[in-house]
mmCIF file of C-alpha atoms in Angstrom:
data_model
loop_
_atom_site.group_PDB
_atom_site.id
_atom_site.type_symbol
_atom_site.label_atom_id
_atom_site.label_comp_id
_atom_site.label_asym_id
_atom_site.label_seq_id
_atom_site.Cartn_x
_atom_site.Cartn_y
_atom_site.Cartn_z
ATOM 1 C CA UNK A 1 -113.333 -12.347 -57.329
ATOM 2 C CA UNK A 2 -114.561 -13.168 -61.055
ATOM 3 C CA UNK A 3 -112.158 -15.573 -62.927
ATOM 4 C CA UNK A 4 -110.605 -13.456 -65.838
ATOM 5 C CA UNK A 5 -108.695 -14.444 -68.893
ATOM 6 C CA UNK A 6 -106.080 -12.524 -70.908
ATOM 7 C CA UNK A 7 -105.935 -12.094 -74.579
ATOM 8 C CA UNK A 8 -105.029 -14.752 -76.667
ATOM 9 C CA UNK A 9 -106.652 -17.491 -74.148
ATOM 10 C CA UNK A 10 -109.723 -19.494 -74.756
ATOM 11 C CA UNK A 11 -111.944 -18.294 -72.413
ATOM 12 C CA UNK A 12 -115.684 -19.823 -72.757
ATOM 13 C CA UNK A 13 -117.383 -22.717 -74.735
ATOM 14 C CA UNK A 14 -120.538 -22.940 -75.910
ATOM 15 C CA UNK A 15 -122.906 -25.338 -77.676
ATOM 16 C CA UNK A 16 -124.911 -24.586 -80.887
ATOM 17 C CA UNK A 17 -127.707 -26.413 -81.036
ATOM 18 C CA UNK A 18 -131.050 -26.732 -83.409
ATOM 19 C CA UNK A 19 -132.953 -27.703 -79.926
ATOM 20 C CA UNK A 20 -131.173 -26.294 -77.169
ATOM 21 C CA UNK A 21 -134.155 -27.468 -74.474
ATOM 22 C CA UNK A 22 -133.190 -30.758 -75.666
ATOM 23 C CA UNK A 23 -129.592 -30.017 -74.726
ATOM 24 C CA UNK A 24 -130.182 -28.229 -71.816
ATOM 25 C CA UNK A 25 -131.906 -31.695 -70.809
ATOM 26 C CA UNK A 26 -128.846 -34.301 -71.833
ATOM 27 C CA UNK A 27 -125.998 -31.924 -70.016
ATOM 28 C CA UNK A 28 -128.047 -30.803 -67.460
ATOM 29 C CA UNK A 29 -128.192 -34.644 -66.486
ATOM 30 C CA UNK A 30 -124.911 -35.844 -67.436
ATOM 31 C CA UNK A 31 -122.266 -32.923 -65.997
ATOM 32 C CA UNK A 32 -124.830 -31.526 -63.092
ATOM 33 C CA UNK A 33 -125.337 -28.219 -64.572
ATOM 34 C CA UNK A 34 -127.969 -25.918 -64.032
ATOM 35 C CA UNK A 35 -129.832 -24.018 -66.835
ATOM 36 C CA UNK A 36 -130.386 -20.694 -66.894
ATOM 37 C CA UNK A 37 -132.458 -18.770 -69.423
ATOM 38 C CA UNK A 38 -131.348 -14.611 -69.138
ATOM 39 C CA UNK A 39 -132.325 -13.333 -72.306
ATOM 40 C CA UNK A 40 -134.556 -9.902 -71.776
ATOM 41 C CA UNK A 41 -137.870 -11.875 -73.438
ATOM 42 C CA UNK A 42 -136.839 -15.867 -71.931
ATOM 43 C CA UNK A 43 -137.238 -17.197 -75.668
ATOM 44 C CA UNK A 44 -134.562 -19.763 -74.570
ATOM 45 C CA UNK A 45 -132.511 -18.540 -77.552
ATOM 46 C CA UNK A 46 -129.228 -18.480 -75.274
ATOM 47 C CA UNK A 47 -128.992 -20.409 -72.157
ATOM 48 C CA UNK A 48 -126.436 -20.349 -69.295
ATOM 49 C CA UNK A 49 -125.153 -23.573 -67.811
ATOM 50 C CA UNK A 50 -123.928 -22.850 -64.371
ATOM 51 C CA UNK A 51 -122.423 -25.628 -61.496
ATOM 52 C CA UNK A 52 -121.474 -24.313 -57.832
ATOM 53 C CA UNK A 53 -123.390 -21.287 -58.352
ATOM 54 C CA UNK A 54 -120.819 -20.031 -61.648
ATOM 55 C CA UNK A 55 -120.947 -19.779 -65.350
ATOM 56 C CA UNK A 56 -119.300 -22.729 -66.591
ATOM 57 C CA UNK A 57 -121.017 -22.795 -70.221
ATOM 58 C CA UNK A 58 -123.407 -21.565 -73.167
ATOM 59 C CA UNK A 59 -126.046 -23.191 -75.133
ATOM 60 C CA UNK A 60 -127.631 -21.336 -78.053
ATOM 61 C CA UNK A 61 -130.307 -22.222 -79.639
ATOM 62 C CA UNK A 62 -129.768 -22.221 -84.071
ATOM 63 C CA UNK A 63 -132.699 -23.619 -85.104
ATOM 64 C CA UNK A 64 -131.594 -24.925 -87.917
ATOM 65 C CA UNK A 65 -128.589 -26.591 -88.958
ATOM 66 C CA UNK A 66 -125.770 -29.760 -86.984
ATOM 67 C CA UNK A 67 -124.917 -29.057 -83.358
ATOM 68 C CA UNK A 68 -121.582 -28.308 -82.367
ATOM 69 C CA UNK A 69 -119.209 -27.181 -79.284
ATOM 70 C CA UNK A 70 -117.529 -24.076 -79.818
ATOM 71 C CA UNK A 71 -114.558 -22.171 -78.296
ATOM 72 C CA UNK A 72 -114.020 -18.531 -77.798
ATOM 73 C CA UNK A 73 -110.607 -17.123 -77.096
ATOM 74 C CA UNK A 74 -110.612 -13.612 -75.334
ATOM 75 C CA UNK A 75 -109.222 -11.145 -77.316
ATOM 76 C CA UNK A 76 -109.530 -7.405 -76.632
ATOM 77 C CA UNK A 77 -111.006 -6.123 -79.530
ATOM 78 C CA UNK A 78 -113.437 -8.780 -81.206
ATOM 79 C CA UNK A 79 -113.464 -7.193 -85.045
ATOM 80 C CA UNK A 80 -110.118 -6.467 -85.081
ATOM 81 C CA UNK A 81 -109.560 -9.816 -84.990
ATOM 82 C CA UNK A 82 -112.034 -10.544 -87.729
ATOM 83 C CA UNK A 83 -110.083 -8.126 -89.842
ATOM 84 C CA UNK A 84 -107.175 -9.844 -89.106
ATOM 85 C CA UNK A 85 -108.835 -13.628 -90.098
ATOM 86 C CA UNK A 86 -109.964 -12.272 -93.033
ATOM 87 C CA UNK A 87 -106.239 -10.945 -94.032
ATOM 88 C CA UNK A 88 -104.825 -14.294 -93.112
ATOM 89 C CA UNK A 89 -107.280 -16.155 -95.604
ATOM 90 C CA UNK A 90 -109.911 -16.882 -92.942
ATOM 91 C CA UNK A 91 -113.562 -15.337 -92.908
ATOM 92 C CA UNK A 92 -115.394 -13.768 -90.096
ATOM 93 C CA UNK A 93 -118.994 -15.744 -90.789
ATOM 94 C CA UNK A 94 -121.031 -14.747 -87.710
ATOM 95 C CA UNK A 95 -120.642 -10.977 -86.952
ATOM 96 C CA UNK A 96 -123.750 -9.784 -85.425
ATOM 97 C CA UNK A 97 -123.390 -11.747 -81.453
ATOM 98 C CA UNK A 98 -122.446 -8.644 -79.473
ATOM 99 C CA UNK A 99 -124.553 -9.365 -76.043
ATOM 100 C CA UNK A 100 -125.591 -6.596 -74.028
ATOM 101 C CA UNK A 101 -123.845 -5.560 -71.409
ATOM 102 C CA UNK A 102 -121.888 -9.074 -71.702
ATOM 103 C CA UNK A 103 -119.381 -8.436 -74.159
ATOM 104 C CA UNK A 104 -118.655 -9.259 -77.963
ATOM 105 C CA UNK A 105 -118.467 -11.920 -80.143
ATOM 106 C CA UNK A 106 -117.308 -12.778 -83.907
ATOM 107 C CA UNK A 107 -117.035 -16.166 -85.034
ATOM 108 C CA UNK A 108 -114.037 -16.909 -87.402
ATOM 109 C CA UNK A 109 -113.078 -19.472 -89.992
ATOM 110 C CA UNK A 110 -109.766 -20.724 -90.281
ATOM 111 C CA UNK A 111 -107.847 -21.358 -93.656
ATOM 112 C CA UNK A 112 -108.660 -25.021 -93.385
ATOM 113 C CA UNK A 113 -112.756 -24.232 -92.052
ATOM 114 C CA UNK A 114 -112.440 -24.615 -88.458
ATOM 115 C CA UNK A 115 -114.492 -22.106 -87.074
ATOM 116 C CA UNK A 116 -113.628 -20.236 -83.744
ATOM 117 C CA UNK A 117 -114.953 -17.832 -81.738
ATOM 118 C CA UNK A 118 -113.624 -14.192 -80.182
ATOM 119 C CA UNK A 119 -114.900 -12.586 -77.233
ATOM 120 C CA UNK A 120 -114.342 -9.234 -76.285
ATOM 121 C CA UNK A 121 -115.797 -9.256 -72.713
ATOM 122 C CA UNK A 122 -117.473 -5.945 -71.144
ATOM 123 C CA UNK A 123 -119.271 -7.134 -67.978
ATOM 124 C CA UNK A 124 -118.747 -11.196 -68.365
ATOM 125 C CA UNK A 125 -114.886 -12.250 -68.962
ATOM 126 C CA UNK A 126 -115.764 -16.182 -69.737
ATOM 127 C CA UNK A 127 -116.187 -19.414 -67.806
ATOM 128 C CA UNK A 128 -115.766 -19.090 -63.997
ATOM 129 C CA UNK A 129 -115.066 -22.913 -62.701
ATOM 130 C CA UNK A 130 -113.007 -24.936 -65.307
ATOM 131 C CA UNK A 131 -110.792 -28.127 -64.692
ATOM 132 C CA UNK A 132 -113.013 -29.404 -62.240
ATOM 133 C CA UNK A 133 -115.909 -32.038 -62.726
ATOM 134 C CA UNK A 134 -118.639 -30.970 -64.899
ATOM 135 C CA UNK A 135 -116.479 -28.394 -66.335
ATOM 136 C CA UNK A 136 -114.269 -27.895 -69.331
ATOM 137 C CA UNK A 137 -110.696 -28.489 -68.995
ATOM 138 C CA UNK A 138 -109.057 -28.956 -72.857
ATOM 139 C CA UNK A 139 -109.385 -27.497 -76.500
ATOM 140 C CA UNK A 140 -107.708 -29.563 -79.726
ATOM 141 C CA UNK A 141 -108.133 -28.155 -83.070
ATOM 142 C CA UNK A 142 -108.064 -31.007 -85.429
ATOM 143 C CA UNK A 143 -106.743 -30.258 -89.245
ATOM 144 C CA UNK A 144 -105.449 -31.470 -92.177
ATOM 145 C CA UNK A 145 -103.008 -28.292 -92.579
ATOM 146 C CA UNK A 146 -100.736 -27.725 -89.564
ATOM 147 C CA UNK A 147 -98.568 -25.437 -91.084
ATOM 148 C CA UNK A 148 -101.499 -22.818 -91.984
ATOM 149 C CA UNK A 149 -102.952 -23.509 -88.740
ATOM 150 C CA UNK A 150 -99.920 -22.235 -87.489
ATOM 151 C CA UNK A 151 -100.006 -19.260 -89.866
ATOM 152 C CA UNK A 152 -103.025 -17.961 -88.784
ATOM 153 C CA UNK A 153 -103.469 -18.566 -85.494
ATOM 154 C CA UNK A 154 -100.243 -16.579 -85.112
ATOM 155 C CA UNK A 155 -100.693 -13.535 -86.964
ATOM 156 C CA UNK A 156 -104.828 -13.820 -85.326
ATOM 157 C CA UNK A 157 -104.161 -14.566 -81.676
ATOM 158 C CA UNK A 158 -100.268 -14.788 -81.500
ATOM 159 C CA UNK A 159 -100.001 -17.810 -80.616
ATOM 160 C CA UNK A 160 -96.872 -20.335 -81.355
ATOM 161 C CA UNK A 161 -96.703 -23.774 -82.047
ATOM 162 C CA UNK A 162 -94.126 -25.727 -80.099
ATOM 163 C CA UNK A 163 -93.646 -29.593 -79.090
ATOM 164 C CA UNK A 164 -94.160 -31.735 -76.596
ATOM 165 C CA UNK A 165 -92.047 -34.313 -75.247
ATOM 166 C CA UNK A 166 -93.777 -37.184 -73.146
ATOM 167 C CA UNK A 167 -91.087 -39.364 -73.835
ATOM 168 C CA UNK A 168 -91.668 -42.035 -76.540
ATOM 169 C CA UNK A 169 -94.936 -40.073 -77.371
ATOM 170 C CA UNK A 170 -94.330 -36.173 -78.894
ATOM 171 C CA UNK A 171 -97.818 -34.071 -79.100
ATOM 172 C CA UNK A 172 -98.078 -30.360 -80.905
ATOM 173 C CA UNK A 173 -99.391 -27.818 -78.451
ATOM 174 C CA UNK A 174 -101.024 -24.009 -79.224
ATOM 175 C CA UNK A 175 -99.128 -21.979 -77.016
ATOM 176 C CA UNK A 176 -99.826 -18.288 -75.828
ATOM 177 C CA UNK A 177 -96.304 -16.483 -74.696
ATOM 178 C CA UNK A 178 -95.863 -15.719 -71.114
ATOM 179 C CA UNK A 179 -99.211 -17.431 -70.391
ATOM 180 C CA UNK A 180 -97.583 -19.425 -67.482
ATOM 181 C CA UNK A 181 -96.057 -16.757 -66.257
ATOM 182 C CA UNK A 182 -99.857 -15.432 -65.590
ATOM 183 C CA UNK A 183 -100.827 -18.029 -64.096
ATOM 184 C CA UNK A 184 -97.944 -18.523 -61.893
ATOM 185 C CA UNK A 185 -98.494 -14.344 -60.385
ATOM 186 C CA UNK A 186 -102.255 -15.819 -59.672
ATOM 187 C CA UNK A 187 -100.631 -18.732 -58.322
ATOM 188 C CA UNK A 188 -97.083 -18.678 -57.033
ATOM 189 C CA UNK A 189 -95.176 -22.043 -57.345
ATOM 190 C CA UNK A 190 -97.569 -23.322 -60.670
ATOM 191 C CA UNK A 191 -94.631 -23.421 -63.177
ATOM 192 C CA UNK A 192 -92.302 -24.740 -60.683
ATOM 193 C CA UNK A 193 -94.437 -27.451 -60.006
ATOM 194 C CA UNK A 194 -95.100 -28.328 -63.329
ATOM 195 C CA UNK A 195 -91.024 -28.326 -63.605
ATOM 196 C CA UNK A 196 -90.426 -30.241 -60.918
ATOM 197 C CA UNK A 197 -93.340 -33.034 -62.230
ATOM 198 C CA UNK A 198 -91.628 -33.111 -65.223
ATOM 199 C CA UNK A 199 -93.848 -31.353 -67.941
ATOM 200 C CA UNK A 200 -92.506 -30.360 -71.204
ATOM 201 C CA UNK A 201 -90.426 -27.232 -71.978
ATOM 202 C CA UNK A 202 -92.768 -24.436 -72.766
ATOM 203 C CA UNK A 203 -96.086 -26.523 -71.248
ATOM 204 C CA UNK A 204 -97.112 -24.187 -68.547
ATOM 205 C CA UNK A 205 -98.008 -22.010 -71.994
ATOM 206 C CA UNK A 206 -100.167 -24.212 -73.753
ATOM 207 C CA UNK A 207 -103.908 -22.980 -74.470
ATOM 208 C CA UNK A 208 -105.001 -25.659 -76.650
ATOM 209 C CA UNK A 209 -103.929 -28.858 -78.629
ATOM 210 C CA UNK A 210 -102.858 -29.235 -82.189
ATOM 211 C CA UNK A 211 -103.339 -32.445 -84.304
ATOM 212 C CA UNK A 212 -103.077 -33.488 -87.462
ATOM 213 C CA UNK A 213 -106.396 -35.117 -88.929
ATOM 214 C CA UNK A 214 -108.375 -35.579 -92.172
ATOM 215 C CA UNK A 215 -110.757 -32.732 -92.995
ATOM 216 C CA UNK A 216 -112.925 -31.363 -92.194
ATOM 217 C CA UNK A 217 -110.703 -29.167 -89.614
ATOM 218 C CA UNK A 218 -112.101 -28.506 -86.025
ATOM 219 C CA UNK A 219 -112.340 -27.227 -82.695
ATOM 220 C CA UNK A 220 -112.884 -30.670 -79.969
ATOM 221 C CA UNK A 221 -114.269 -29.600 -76.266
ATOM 222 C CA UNK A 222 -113.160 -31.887 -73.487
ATOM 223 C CA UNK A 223 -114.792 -31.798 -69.819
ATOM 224 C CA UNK A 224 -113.631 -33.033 -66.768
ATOM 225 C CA UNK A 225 -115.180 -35.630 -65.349
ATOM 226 C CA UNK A 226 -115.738 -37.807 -61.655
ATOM 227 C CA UNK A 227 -115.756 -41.279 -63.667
ATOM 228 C CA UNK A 228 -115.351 -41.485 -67.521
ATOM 229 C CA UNK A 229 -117.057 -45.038 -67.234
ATOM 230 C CA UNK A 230 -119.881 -43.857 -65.439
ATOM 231 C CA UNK A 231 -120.445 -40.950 -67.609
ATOM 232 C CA UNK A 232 -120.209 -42.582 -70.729
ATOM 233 C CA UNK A 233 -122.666 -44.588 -69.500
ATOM 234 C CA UNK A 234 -125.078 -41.847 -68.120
ATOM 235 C CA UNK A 235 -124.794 -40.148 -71.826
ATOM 236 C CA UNK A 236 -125.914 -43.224 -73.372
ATOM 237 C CA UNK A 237 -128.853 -44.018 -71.907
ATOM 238 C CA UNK A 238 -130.177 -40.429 -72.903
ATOM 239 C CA UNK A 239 -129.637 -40.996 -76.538
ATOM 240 C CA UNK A 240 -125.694 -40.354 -76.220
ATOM 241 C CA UNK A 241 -123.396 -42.193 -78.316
ATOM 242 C CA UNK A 242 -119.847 -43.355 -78.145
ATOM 243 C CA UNK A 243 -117.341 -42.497 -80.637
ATOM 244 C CA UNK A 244 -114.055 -43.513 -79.006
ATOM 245 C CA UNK A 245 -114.932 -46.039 -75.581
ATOM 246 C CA UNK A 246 -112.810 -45.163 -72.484
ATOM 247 C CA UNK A 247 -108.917 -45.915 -72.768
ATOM 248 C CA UNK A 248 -106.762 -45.214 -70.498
ATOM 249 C CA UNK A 249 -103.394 -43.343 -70.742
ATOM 250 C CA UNK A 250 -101.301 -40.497 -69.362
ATOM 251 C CA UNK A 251 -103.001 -41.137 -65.453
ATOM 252 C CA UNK A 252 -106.457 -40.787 -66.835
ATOM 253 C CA UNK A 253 -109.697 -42.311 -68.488
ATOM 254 C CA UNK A 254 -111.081 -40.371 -71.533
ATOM 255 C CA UNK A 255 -113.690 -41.279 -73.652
ATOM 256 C CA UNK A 256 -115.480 -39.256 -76.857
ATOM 257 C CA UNK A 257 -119.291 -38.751 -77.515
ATOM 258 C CA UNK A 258 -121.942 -37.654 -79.277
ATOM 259 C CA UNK A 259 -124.915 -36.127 -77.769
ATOM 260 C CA UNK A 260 -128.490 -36.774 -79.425
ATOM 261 C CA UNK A 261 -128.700 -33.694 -81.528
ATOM 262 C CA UNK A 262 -125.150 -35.172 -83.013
ATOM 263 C CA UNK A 263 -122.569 -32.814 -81.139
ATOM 264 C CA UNK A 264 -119.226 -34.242 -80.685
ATOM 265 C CA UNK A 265 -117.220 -33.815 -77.900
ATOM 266 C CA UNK A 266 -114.768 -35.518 -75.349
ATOM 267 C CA UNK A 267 -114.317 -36.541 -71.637
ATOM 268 C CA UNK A 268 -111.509 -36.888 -69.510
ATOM 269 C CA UNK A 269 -111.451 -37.773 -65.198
ATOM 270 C CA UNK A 270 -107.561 -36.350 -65.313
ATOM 271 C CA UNK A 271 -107.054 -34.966 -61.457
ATOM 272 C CA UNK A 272 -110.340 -36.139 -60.199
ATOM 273 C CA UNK A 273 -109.347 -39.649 -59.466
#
C-alpha cells in the first residue's frame, strides 16, 4: 500500500540543482539511491531518487542559479494555498510545476523569504520510505522572524507553534493538529509510546522544526543515516564539504554539509545505531 500524507504535512523533498547529473552522481554514492530519469523526452530535467525499490526523493535540474533542498507539504488544493501566501504577505514565485498525472506544485515565499513548496498529489502522494537510512527524516525552517513565521504558516497550512521541553534544553516545534492521532490509527500504540519514553506534550504533532537564526530565512533537509562519521566522510571525498563536523547529542551523531554544487543540508544516524 502507497505511503500517503495528509494536508498540512511535509510530504516530499527535492533538490534544485544547476547540474542535476552531477547530483544524481554525489547522492547516488553517498545515501545508496538509485536515479531514475521519467520525464516523457529523458532530458534529465527531473530525476527520481528511489532506495528499496520506492520514491524517496527529487532532483530537478535549474540550469541556472545556487542549489538547494526543498520541502513540499501536501496540501489539497496547491493554488489555494498560493492565494492564501500571497494574503499573508508571502508570494507564490514558481507557479507553472503541475506534473502530469503526478500531481501539483506551487512554490511559496514566506514573509521572511523562505521558500516552500505545496503539492497537491493526483497519482503520486510524496516520499514512500522516510526515517530510515538514506532517507529523509527532519525539516527546520531557520528565520530571523518567529513570530511571522508563525503567522503565516498558520493561516497557510494551519499549523501551530508550541514548545518543547527536553529538560534543561527547550526547542520550538511546527506542529500540525491531530497529526499524531493519524499516525497512531496507522499505528496503534505510537503516541503511547512516545508518552511513555517521555517526549514532550504535543510532540507526536510536530511536522517540522522552528529556529531562530540570522537571515536569510530557510527550509534545512536532514537524512537519516547508518554512520554520520562515515558519511561525512564519503561526502567529502566527492567534493562535499563540512559545515558543522559530527557532535553528538540527544542519542545521536549529526553532522551538516554541503554538496559540490553548494547545497546545504544535514545528517543525522538517530534510530539506526
Amino acid at each position: 500500500m502507497a505511503k500517503t500524507y495528509v494536508p498540512g504535512v511535509p510530504c516530499w523533498v527535492d533538490l534544485a540543482s544547476p547540474d542535476p547529473g552531477r547530483a544524481a552522481a554525489f547522492y547516488g554514492t553517498v545515501f545508496g539511491w538509485q536515479i531514475e530519469d521519467r520525464s516523457s523526452d529523458g532530458d534529465g530535467t527531473y530525476r527520481w531518487a528511489r532506495l528499496d525499490g520506492v520514491d524517496v526523493a527529487g532532483i530537478a535540474g535549474t540550469g541556472v542559479g545556487p542549489a538547494t533542498w526543498r520541502t513540499f507539504v501536501r496540501v489539497d488544493d496547491a493554488d489555494r494555498a498560493a492565494t492564501d501566501a500571497v494574503a499573508q504577505g508571502g508570494a507564490a514565485v514558481e507557479q507553472d510545476l503541475t506534473v502530469p498525472p503526478d500531481g501539483r506544485a506551487v512554490m511559496l515565499t514566506d514573509p521572511a523569504g523562505a521558500e516552500v513548496g505545496v503539492w497537491a498529489p493526483s497519482t503520486h502522494p510524496g516520499a514512500q520510505l522516510v526515517n530510515a537510512p538514506g532517507t529523509w527524516n527532519f525539516n527546520t525552517l531557520r528565520t530571523p522572524d518567529l513570530d511571522a513565521a508563525e503567522t503565516f504558516y498558520g493561516a497557510v497550512l494551519g499549523w501551530r507553534v508550541a514548545a518543547a521541553d527536553f529538560g534543561g534544553f527547550t526547542a520550538t516545534m511546527l506542529c500540525r493538529p491531530g497529526y499524531g492521532d493519524v499516525v497512531d490509527a496507522d499505528n496503534p500504540g505510537w503516541k503511547k509510546r512516545h508518552e511513555e519514553g517521555g517526549s514532550p506534550a504535543g510532540f507526536t504533532d510536530i511536522v517540522a522544526w522552528l529556529e531562530k537564526a540570522p537571515a536569510p530565512a530557510r527550509w534545512g533537509v536532514e537524512f537519516n543515516v547508518h554512520d554520520t562519521r562515515a558519511t561525512v566522510d564519503a561526502a567529502v571525498s566527492l567534493g562535499g564539504q563540512v559545515l558543522r563536523a559530527p557532535t553528538e547529542g540527544f542519542g545521536m551523531w549529526s553532522a551538516a554539509l554541503v554538496d559540490p554544487l553548494g547545497a546545504e543540508f544535514s545528517i543525522n544516524d538517530f534510530g539506526s545505531a
